[in-house]
Amino acid sequence: MDEDKRLKTDHCVTGYLLARHWHLPDFICQAVRFHHEILCTDHKATTMVAILQMATHIHKVYSDSAEQNWENNQARVLEELGLGTEGLKEFEEDVHESMTNP
């Protein structure tokens, strides 16, 4: 990515530093920093990261985009959000429906 080359860092760290500069709560800063890595967060940030990863997953499903981390994180995300694999498809459809027909 461009920021990796120019700033010698990635968007996760850049976002984390920006969130800290804005004096956002630490769990929000941590969620920004680790939004690709649900297992690296503390308890308060874990739910936020799970929500971000689920939102990214649903976006990717309905935009036919390639997805990189979902298979690695799916079980942990579903556990954190209290969803089972059997209800995932219906949940994806419900969220997509609510976003396309407000």
PDB file of C-alpha atoms in Angstrom:
ATOM      1  CA  MET A   1       0.000   0.000   0.000  1.00  0.00           C
ATOM      2  CA  ASP A   2       1.065   3.597  -0.508  1.00  0.00           C
ATOM      3  CA  GLU A   3       1.249   4.468   3.189  1.00  0.00           C
ATOM      4  CA  ASP A   4       3.512   1.465   3.772  1.00  0.00           C
ATOM      5  CA  LYS A   5       6.027   2.875   1.310  1.00  0.00           C
ATOM      6  CA  ARG A   6       5.730   6.576   2.123  1.00  0.00           C
ATOM      7  CA  LEU A   7       5.305   6.444   5.876  1.00  0.00           C
ATOM      8  CA  LYS A   8       6.994   3.122   6.588  1.00  0.00           C
ATOM      9  CA  THR A   9       3.875   2.026   8.457  1.00  0.00           C
ATOM     10  CA  ASP A  10       0.422   0.711   7.616  1.00  0.00           C
ATOM     11  CA  HIS A  11      -3.097   2.100   7.881  1.00  0.00           C
ATOM     12  CA  CYS A  12      -3.689   0.262  11.160  1.00  0.00           C
ATOM     13  CA  VAL A  13      -0.888   2.069  12.966  1.00  0.00           C
ATOM     14  CA  THR A  14      -1.666   5.374  11.267  1.00  0.00           C
ATOM     15  CA  GLY A  15      -5.325   5.081  12.290  1.00  0.00           C
ATOM     16  CA  TYR A  16      -4.340   4.124  15.825  1.00  0.00           C
ATOM     17  CA  LEU A  17      -2.086   7.174  16.170  1.00  0.00           C
ATOM     18  CA  LEU A  18      -4.811   9.421  14.769  1.00  0.00           C
ATOM     19  CA  ALA A  19      -7.381   7.969  17.178  1.00  0.00           C
ATOM     20  CA  ARG A  20      -4.966   8.573  20.086  1.00  0.00           C
ATOM     21  CA  HIS A  21      -4.383  12.146  18.899  1.00  0.00           C
ATOM     22  CA  TRP A  22      -8.157  12.683  18.912  1.00  0.00           C
ATOM     23  CA  HIS A  23      -8.222  11.352  22.516  1.00  0.00           C
ATOM     24  CA  LEU A  24     -10.658   8.556  21.685  1.00  0.00           C
ATOM     25  CA  PRO A  25     -11.137   5.906  24.362  1.00  0.00           C
ATOM     26  CA  ASP A  26      -8.319   3.380  24.484  1.00  0.00           C
ATOM     27  CA  PHE A  27     -10.541   0.451  23.452  1.00  0.00           C
ATOM     28  CA  ILE A  28     -11.509   2.339  20.280  1.00  0.00           C
ATOM     29  CA  CYS A  29      -7.837   3.070  19.561  1.00  0.00           C
ATOM     30  CA  GLN A  30      -7.026  -0.604  20.098  1.00  0.00           C
ATOM     31  CA  ALA A  31      -9.888  -1.657  17.805  1.00  0.00           C
ATOM     32  CA  VAL A  32      -8.556   0.619  15.067  1.00  0.00           C
ATOM     33  CA  ARG A  33      -5.030  -0.722  15.533  1.00  0.00           C
ATOM     34  CA  PHE A  34      -6.018  -4.389  15.473  1.00  0.00           C
ATOM     35  CA  HIS A  35      -9.086  -4.377  13.219  1.00  0.00           C
ATOM     36  CA  HIS A  36      -7.562  -7.148  11.073  1.00  0.00           C
ATOM     37  CA  GLU A  37      -6.386  -9.220  14.055  1.00  0.00           C
ATOM     38  CA  ILE A  38      -9.208 -10.072  16.443  1.00  0.00           C
ATOM     39  CA  LEU A  39      -7.011 -12.253  18.638  1.00  0.00           C
ATOM     40  CA  CYS A  40      -4.602  -9.392  19.418  1.00  0.00           C
ATOM     41  CA  THR A  41      -7.079  -7.137  21.180  1.00  0.00           C
ATOM     42  CA  ASP A  42      -8.034  -6.767  24.810  1.00  0.00           C
ATOM     43  CA  HIS A  43     -11.526  -7.595  26.005  1.00  0.00           C
ATOM     44  CA  LYS A  44     -13.202  -4.218  25.405  1.00  0.00           C
ATOM     45  CA  ALA A  45     -11.809  -3.862  21.892  1.00  0.00           C
ATOM     46  CA  THR A  46     -12.606  -7.438  20.851  1.00  0.00           C
ATOM     47  CA  THR A  47     -16.306  -6.804  20.306  1.00  0.00           C
ATOM     48  CA  MET A  48     -15.576  -3.687  18.264  1.00  0.00           C
ATOM     49  CA  VAL A  49     -13.075  -5.609  16.121  1.00  0.00           C
ATOM     50  CA  ALA A  50     -15.589  -8.429  15.650  1.00  0.00           C
ATOM     51  CA  ILE A  51     -18.221  -5.918  14.472  1.00  0.00           C
ATOM     52  CA  LEU A  52     -15.722  -4.336  12.056  1.00  0.00           C
ATOM     53  CA  GLN A  53     -14.708  -7.722  10.683  1.00  0.00           C
ATOM     54  CA  MET A  54     -18.328  -8.813  10.267  1.00  0.00           C
ATOM     55  CA  ALA A  55     -19.161  -5.563   8.455  1.00  0.00           C
ATOM     56  CA  THR A  56     -16.171  -6.038   6.155  1.00  0.00           C
ATOM     57  CA  HIS A  57     -17.176  -9.641   5.510  1.00  0.00           C
ATOM     58  CA  ILE A  58     -20.746  -8.715   4.600  1.00  0.00           C
ATOM     59  CA  HIS A  59     -19.534  -5.930   2.328  1.00  0.00           C
ATOM     60  CA  LYS A  60     -17.179  -8.346   0.576  1.00  0.00           C
ATOM     61  CA  VAL A  61     -19.922 -10.979   0.157  1.00  0.00           C
ATOM     62  CA  TYR A  62     -22.246  -8.534  -1.577  1.00  0.00           C
ATOM     63  CA  SER A  63     -19.609  -6.739  -3.634  1.00  0.00           C
ATOM     64  CA  ASP A  64     -17.999  -9.963  -4.869  1.00  0.00           C
ATOM     65  CA  SER A  65     -14.634  -8.796  -3.537  1.00  0.00           C
ATOM     66  CA  ALA A  66     -11.824 -11.098  -2.537  1.00  0.00           C
ATOM     67  CA  GLU A  67     -11.665 -11.765   1.165  1.00  0.00           C
ATOM     68  CA  GLN A  68      -8.434 -12.589   2.925  1.00  0.00           C
ATOM     69  CA  ASN A  69      -8.917 -12.999   6.664  1.00  0.00           C
ATOM     70  CA  TRP A  70     -12.496 -14.178   7.111  1.00  0.00           C
ATOM     71  CA  GLU A  71     -11.763 -17.903   7.208  1.00  0.00           C
ATOM     72  CA  ASN A  72      -9.052 -17.344   9.821  1.00  0.00           C
ATOM     73  CA  ASN A  73     -11.275 -15.111  11.965  1.00  0.00           C
ATOM     74  CA  GLN A  74     -14.800 -16.399  11.327  1.00  0.00           C
ATOM     75  CA  ALA A  75     -15.104 -18.697  14.340  1.00  0.00           C
ATOM     76  CA  ARG A  76     -13.793 -16.051  16.771  1.00  0.00           C
ATOM     77  CA  VAL A  77     -15.984 -13.298  15.260  1.00  0.00           C
ATOM     78  CA  LEU A  78     -19.113 -15.444  15.422  1.00  0.00           C
ATOM     79  CA  GLU A  79     -18.322 -16.458  18.994  1.00  0.00           C
ATOM     80  CA  GLU A  80     -17.754 -12.853  20.063  1.00  0.00           C
ATOM     81  CA  LEU A  81     -21.005 -11.704  18.451  1.00  0.00           C
ATOM     82  CA  GLY A  82     -23.024 -14.671  19.715  1.00  0.00           C
ATOM     83  CA  LEU A  83     -23.836 -15.995  16.252  1.00  0.00           C
ATOM     84  CA  GLY A  84     -23.644 -19.564  15.010  1.00  0.00           C
ATOM     85  CA  THR A  85     -22.520 -20.675  11.588  1.00  0.00           C
ATOM     86  CA  GLU A  86     -26.050 -21.915  10.881  1.00  0.00           C
ATOM     87  CA  GLY A  87     -27.457 -18.388  11.228  1.00  0.00           C
ATOM     88  CA  LEU A  88     -24.663 -16.550   9.431  1.00  0.00           C
ATOM     89  CA  LYS A  89     -26.214 -16.532   5.953  1.00  0.00           C
ATOM     90  CA  GLU A  90     -29.529 -15.229   7.274  1.00  0.00           C
ATOM     91  CA  PHE A  91     -27.724 -12.563   9.313  1.00  0.00           C
ATOM     92  CA  GLU A  92     -25.753 -11.465   6.215  1.00  0.00           C
ATOM     93  CA  GLU A  93     -28.986 -11.235   4.227  1.00  0.00           C
ATOM     94  CA  ASP A  94     -30.771  -9.276   6.973  1.00  0.00           C
ATOM     95  CA  VAL A  95     -27.927  -6.757   7.268  1.00  0.00           C
ATOM     96  CA  HIS A  96     -27.656  -6.380   3.498  1.00  0.00           C
ATOM     97  CA  GLU A  97     -31.421  -5.906   3.196  1.00  0.00           C
ATOM     98  CA  SER A  98     -31.479  -3.242   5.917  1.00  0.00           C
ATOM     99  CA  MET A  99     -28.603  -1.369   4.262  1.00  0.00           C
ATOM    100  CA  THR A 100     -30.058  -1.455   0.748  1.00  0.00           C
ATOM    101  CA  ASN A 101     -33.675  -0.751   1.745  1.00  0.00           C
ATOM    102  CA  PRO A 102     -33.513   1.730   4.645  1.00  0.00           C
TER     103      PRO A 102
END
